[in-house]
mmCIF file of C-alpha atoms and ligand atoms in Angstrom:
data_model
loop_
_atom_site.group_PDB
_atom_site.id
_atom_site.type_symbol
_atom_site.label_atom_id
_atom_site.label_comp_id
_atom_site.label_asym_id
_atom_site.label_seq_id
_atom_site.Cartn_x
_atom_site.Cartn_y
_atom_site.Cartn_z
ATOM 1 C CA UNK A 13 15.705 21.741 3.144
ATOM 2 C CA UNK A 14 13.886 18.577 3.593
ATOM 3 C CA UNK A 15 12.738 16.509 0.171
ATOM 4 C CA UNK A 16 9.230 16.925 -0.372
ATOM 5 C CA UNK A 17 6.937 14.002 -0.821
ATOM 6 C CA UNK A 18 6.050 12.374 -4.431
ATOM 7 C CA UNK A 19 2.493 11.183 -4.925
ATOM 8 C CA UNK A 20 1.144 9.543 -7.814
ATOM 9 C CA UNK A 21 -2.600 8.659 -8.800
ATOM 10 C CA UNK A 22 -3.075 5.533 -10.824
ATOM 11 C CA UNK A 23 -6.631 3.428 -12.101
ATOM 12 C CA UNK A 24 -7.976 2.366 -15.558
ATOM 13 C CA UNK A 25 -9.388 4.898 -17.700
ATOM 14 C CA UNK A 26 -12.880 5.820 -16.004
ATOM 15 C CA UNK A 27 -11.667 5.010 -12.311
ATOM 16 C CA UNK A 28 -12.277 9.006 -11.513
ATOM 17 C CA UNK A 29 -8.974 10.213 -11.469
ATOM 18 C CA UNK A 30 -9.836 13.647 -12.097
ATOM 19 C CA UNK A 31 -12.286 13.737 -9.314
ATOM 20 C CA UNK A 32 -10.267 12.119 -6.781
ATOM 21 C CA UNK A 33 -7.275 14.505 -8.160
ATOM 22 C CA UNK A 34 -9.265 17.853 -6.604
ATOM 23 C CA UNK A 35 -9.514 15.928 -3.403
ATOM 24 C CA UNK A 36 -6.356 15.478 -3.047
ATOM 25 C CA UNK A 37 -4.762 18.741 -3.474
ATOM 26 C CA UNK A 38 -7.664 20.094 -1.148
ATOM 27 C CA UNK A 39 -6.116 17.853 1.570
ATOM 28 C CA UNK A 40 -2.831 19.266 0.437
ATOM 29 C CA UNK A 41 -3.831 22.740 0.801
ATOM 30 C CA UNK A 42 -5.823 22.516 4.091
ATOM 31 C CA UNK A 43 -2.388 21.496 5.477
ATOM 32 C CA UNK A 44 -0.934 24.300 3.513
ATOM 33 C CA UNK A 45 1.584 22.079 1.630
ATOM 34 C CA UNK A 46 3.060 23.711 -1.572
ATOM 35 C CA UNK A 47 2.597 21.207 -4.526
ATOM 36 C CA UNK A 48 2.878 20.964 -8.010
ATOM 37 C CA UNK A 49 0.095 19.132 -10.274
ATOM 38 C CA UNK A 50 1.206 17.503 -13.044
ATOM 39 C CA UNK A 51 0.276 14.648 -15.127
ATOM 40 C CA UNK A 52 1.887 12.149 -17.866
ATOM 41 C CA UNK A 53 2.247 11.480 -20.162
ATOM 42 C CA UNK A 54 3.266 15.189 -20.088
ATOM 43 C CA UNK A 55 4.593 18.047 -17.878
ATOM 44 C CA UNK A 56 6.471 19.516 -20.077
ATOM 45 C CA UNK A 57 6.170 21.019 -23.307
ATOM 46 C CA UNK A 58 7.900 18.006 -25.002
ATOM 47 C CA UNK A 59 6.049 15.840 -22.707
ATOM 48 C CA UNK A 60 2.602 17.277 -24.029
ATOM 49 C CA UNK A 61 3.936 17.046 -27.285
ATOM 50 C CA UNK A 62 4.815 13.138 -26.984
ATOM 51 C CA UNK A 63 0.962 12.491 -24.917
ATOM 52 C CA UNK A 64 -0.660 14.008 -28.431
ATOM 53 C CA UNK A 65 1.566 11.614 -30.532
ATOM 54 C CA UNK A 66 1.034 8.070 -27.616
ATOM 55 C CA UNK A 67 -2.801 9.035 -27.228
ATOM 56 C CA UNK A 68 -3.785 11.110 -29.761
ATOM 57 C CA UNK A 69 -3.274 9.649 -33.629
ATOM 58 C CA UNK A 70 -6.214 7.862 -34.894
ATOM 59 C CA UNK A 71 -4.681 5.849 -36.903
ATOM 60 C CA UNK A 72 -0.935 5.518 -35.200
ATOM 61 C CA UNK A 73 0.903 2.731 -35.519
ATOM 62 C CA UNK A 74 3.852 2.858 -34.594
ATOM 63 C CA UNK A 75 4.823 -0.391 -32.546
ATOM 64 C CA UNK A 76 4.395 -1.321 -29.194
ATOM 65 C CA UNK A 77 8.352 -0.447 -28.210
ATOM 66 C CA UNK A 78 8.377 3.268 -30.001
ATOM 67 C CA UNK A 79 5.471 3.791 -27.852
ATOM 68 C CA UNK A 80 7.188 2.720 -24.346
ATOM 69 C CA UNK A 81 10.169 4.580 -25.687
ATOM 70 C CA UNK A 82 7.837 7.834 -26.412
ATOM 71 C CA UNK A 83 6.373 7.496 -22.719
ATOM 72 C CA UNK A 84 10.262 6.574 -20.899
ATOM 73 C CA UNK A 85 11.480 9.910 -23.223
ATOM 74 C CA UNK A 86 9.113 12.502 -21.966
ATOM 75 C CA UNK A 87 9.239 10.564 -18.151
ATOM 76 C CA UNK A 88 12.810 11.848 -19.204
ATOM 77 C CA UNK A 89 11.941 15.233 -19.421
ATOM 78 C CA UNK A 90 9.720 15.738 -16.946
ATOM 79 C CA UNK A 91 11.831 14.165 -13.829
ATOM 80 C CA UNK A 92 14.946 16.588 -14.756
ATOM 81 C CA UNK A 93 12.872 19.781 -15.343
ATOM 82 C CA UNK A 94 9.524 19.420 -13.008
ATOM 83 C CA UNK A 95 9.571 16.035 -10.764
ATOM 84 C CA UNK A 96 12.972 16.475 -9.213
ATOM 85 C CA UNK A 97 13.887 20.584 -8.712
ATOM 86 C CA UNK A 98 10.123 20.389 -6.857
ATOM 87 C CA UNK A 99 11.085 17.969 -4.560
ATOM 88 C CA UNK A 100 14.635 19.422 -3.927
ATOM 89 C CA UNK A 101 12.651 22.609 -2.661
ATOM 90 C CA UNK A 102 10.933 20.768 -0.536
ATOM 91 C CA UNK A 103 7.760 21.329 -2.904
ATOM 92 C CA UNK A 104 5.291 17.973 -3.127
ATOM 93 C CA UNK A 105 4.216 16.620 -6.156
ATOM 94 C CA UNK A 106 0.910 15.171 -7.016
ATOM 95 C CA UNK A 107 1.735 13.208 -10.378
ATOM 96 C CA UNK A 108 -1.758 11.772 -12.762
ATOM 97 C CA UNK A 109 -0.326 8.719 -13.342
ATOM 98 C CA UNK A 110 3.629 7.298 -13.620
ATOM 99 C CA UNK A 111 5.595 4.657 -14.301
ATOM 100 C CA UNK A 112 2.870 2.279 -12.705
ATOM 101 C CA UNK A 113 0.582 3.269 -15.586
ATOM 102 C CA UNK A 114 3.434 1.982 -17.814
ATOM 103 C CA UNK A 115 4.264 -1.541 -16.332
ATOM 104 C CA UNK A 116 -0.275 -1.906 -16.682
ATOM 105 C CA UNK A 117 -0.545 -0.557 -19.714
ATOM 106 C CA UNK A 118 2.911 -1.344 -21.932
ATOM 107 C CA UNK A 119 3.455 -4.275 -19.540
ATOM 108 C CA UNK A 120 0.054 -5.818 -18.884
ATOM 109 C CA UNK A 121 -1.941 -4.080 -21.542
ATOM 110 C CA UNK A 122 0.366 -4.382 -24.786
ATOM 111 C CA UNK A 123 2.126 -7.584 -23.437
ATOM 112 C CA UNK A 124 6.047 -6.172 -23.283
ATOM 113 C CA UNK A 125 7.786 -8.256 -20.907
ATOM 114 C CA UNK A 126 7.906 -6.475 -17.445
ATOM 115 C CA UNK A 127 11.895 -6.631 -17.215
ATOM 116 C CA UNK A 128 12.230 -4.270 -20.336
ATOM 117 C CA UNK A 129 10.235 -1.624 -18.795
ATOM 118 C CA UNK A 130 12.096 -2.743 -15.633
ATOM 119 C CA UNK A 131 15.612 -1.530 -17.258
ATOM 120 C CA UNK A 132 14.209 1.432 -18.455
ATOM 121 C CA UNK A 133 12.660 2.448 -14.793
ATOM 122 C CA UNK A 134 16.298 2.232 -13.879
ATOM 123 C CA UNK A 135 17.990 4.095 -16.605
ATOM 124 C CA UNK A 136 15.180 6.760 -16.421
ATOM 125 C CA UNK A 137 14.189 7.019 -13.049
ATOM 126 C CA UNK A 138 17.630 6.197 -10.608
ATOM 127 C CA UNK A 139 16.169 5.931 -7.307
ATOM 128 C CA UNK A 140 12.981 7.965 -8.014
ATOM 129 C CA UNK A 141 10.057 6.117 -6.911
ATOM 130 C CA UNK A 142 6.466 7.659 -5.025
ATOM 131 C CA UNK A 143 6.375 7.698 -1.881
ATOM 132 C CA UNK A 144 2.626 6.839 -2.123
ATOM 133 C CA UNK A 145 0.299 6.118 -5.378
ATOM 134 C CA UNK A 146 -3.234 6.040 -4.467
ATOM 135 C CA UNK A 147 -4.964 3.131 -6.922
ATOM 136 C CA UNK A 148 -8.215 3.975 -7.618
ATOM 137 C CA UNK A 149 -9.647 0.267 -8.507
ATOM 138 C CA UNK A 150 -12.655 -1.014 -10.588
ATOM 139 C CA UNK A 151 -14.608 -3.544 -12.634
ATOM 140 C CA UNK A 152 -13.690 -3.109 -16.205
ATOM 141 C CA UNK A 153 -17.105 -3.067 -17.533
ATOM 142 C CA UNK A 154 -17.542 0.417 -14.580
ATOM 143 C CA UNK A 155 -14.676 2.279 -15.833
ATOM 144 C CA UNK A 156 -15.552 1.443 -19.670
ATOM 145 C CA UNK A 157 -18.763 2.847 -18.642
ATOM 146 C CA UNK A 158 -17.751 6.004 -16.917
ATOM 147 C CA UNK A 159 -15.055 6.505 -19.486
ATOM 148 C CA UNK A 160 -17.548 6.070 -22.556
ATOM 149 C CA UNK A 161 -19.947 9.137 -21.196
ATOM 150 C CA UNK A 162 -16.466 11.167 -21.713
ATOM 151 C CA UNK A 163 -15.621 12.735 -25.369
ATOM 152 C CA UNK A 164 -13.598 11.039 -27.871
ATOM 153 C CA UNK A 165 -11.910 7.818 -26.921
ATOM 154 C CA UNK A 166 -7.632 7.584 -26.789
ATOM 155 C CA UNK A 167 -5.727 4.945 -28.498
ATOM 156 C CA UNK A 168 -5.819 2.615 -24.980
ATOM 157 C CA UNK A 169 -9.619 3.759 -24.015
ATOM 158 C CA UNK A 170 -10.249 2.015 -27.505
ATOM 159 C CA UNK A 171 -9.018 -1.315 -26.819
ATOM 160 C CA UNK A 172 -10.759 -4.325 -25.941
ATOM 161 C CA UNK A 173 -11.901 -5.125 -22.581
ATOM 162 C CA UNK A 174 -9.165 -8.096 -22.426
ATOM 163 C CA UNK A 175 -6.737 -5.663 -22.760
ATOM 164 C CA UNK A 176 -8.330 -3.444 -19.838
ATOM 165 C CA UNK A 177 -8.843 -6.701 -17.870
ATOM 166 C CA UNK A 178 -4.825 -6.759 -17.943
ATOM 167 C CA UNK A 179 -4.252 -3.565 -17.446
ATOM 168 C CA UNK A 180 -6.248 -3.700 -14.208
ATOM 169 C CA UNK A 181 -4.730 -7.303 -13.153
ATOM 170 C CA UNK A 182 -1.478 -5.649 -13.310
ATOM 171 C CA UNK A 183 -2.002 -2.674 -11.445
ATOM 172 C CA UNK A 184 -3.375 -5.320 -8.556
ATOM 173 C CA UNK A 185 -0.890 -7.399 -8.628
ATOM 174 C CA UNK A 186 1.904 -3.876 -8.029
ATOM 175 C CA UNK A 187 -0.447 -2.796 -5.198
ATOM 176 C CA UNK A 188 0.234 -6.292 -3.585
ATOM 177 C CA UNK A 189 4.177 -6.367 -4.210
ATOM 178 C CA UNK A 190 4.520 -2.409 -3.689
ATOM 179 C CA UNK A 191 2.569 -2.883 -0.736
ATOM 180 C CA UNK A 192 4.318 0.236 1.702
ATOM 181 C CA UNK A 193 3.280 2.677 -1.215
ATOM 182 C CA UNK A 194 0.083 1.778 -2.682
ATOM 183 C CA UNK A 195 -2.934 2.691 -0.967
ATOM 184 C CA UNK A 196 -5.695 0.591 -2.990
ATOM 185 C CA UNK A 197 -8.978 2.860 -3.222
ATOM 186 C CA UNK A 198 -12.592 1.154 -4.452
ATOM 187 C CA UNK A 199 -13.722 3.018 -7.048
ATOM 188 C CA UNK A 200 -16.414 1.632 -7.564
ATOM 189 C CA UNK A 201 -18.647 3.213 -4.890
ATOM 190 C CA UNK A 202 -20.212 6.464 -4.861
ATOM 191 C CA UNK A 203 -18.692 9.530 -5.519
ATOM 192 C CA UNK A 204 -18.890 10.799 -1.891
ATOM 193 C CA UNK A 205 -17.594 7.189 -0.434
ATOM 194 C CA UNK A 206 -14.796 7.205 -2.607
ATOM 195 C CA UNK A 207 -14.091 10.922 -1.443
ATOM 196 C CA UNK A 208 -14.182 9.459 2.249
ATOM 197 C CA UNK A 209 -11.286 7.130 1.133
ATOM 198 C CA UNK A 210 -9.206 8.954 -0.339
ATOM 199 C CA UNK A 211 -9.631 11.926 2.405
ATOM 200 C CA UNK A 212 -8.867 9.389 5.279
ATOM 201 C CA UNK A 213 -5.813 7.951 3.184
ATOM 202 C CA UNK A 214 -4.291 11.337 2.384
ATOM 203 C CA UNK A 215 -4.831 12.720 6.289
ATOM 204 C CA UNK A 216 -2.833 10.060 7.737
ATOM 205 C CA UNK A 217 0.103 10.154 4.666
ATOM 206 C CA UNK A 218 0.198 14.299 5.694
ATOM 207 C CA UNK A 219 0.387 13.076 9.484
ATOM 208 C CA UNK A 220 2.881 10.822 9.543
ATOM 209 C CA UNK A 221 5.358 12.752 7.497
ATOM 210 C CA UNK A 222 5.519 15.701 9.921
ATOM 211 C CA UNK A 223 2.902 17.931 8.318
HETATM 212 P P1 TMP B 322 -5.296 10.018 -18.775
HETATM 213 O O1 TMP B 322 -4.156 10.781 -18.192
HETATM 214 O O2 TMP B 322 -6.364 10.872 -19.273
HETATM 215 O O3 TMP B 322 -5.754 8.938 -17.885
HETATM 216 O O4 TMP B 322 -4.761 9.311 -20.120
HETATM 217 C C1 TMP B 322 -3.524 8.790 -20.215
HETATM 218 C C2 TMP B 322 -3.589 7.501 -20.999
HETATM 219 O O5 TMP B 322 -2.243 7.116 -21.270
HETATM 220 C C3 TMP B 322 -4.255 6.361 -20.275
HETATM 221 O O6 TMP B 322 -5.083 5.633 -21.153
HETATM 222 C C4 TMP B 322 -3.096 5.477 -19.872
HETATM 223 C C5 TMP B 322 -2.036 5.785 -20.879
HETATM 224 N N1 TMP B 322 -0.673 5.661 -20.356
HETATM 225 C C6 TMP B 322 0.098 4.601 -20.778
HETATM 226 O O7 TMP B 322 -0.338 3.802 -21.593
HETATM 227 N N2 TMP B 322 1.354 4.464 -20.251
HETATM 228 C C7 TMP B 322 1.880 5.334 -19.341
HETATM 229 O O8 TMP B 322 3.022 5.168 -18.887
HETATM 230 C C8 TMP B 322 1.054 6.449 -18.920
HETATM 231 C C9 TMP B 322 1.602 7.430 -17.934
HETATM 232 C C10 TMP B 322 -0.213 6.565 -19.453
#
């Protein structure tokens, strides 16, 4: 059976995951490729347990590490039960955000130095890694805007822009190392030119790994 593929979508909040999310599994499914959705923090039941406690909590404060350990316990969870039987079937997996999301937004965005979360990748994660993570990429003050037409801010959409400006410089700066991964997407334009993107990105991933 041959290991399906692992794809992650990453971008600061208001970069239009969700949108970009639908055309991705429509790609998927015009080339009839089974895949499971899932997102994190979450996946599992303990997983959507731990996203209510990391985003949910008005008032939470619980320290910058208990909340990387909280995110690294339910990645835990949800590689052993969802991530890795799917891909052993030869399933694909179409992950809303990863550990990416954790080196930008523990790393970048709450200022823990990038070899902790580092250790923990590699406790956590072994050799698991995406084969591709689409970045969907945008000015700060864009994806503040988009995200403040949603409903009631998270703990990180609350933050201040500095901390969004790092969260975003991060994210760049893994696109640039992680270079044979990352496909960097500009988020910034219209719906339907975004949409283009992110179709021609996905049609030559499906193509060149025998699909
Ligand atoms: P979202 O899935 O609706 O984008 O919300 C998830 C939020 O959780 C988002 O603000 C980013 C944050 N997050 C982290 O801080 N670290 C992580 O490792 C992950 C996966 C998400």
């Amino acid at each position: 059976m041959k290991r399906g593929k692992f794809i992650t979508i990453e971008g600061q909040d208001g970069a239009g995951k969700s949108t970009n999310i639908a055309s991705v599994l429509s790609c998927l499914e015009t080339a009839a490729i089974e895949t499971v959705v899932t997102r994190e923090p979450g996946g599992t039941p303990l997983g959507e347990t731990l996203r209510d406690v990391v985003l949910g909590s008005q008032d939470a404060d619980f320290g910058d590490m208990a909340e990387l350990l909280l995110i690294f316990a339910a990645r835990a969870q949800h590689i052993a039960e969802v991530i890795e039987p799917a891909l052993a079937k030869g399933h694909w997996v179409l992950c809303d955000r990863f550990t990416d999301a954790t080196f930008a937004y523990q790393g970048g965005g709450r200022g823990i130095k990038l070899d902790k979360i580092s250790a923990l990748e590699r406790l956590v994660q072994g050799d698991l890694q995406p084969d591709l993570t689409l970045l969907l990429d945008v000015p700060v003050d864009v994806g503040v805007a988009r995200a403040g037409q949603r409903s009631e801010p998270d703990r990180f959409e609350r933050q201040q822009d500095e901390f969004k400006s790092r969260v975003r410089s991060v994210y760049l700066k893994r696109a640039e190392s992680y270079s044979e991964r990352f496909k960097l997407i500009d988020a910034s334009q219209s719906i339907q030119e975004v949409q283009t993107q992110v179709v021609q990105v996905m049609t030559e991933f499906i193509m060149s790994n025998g699909k």
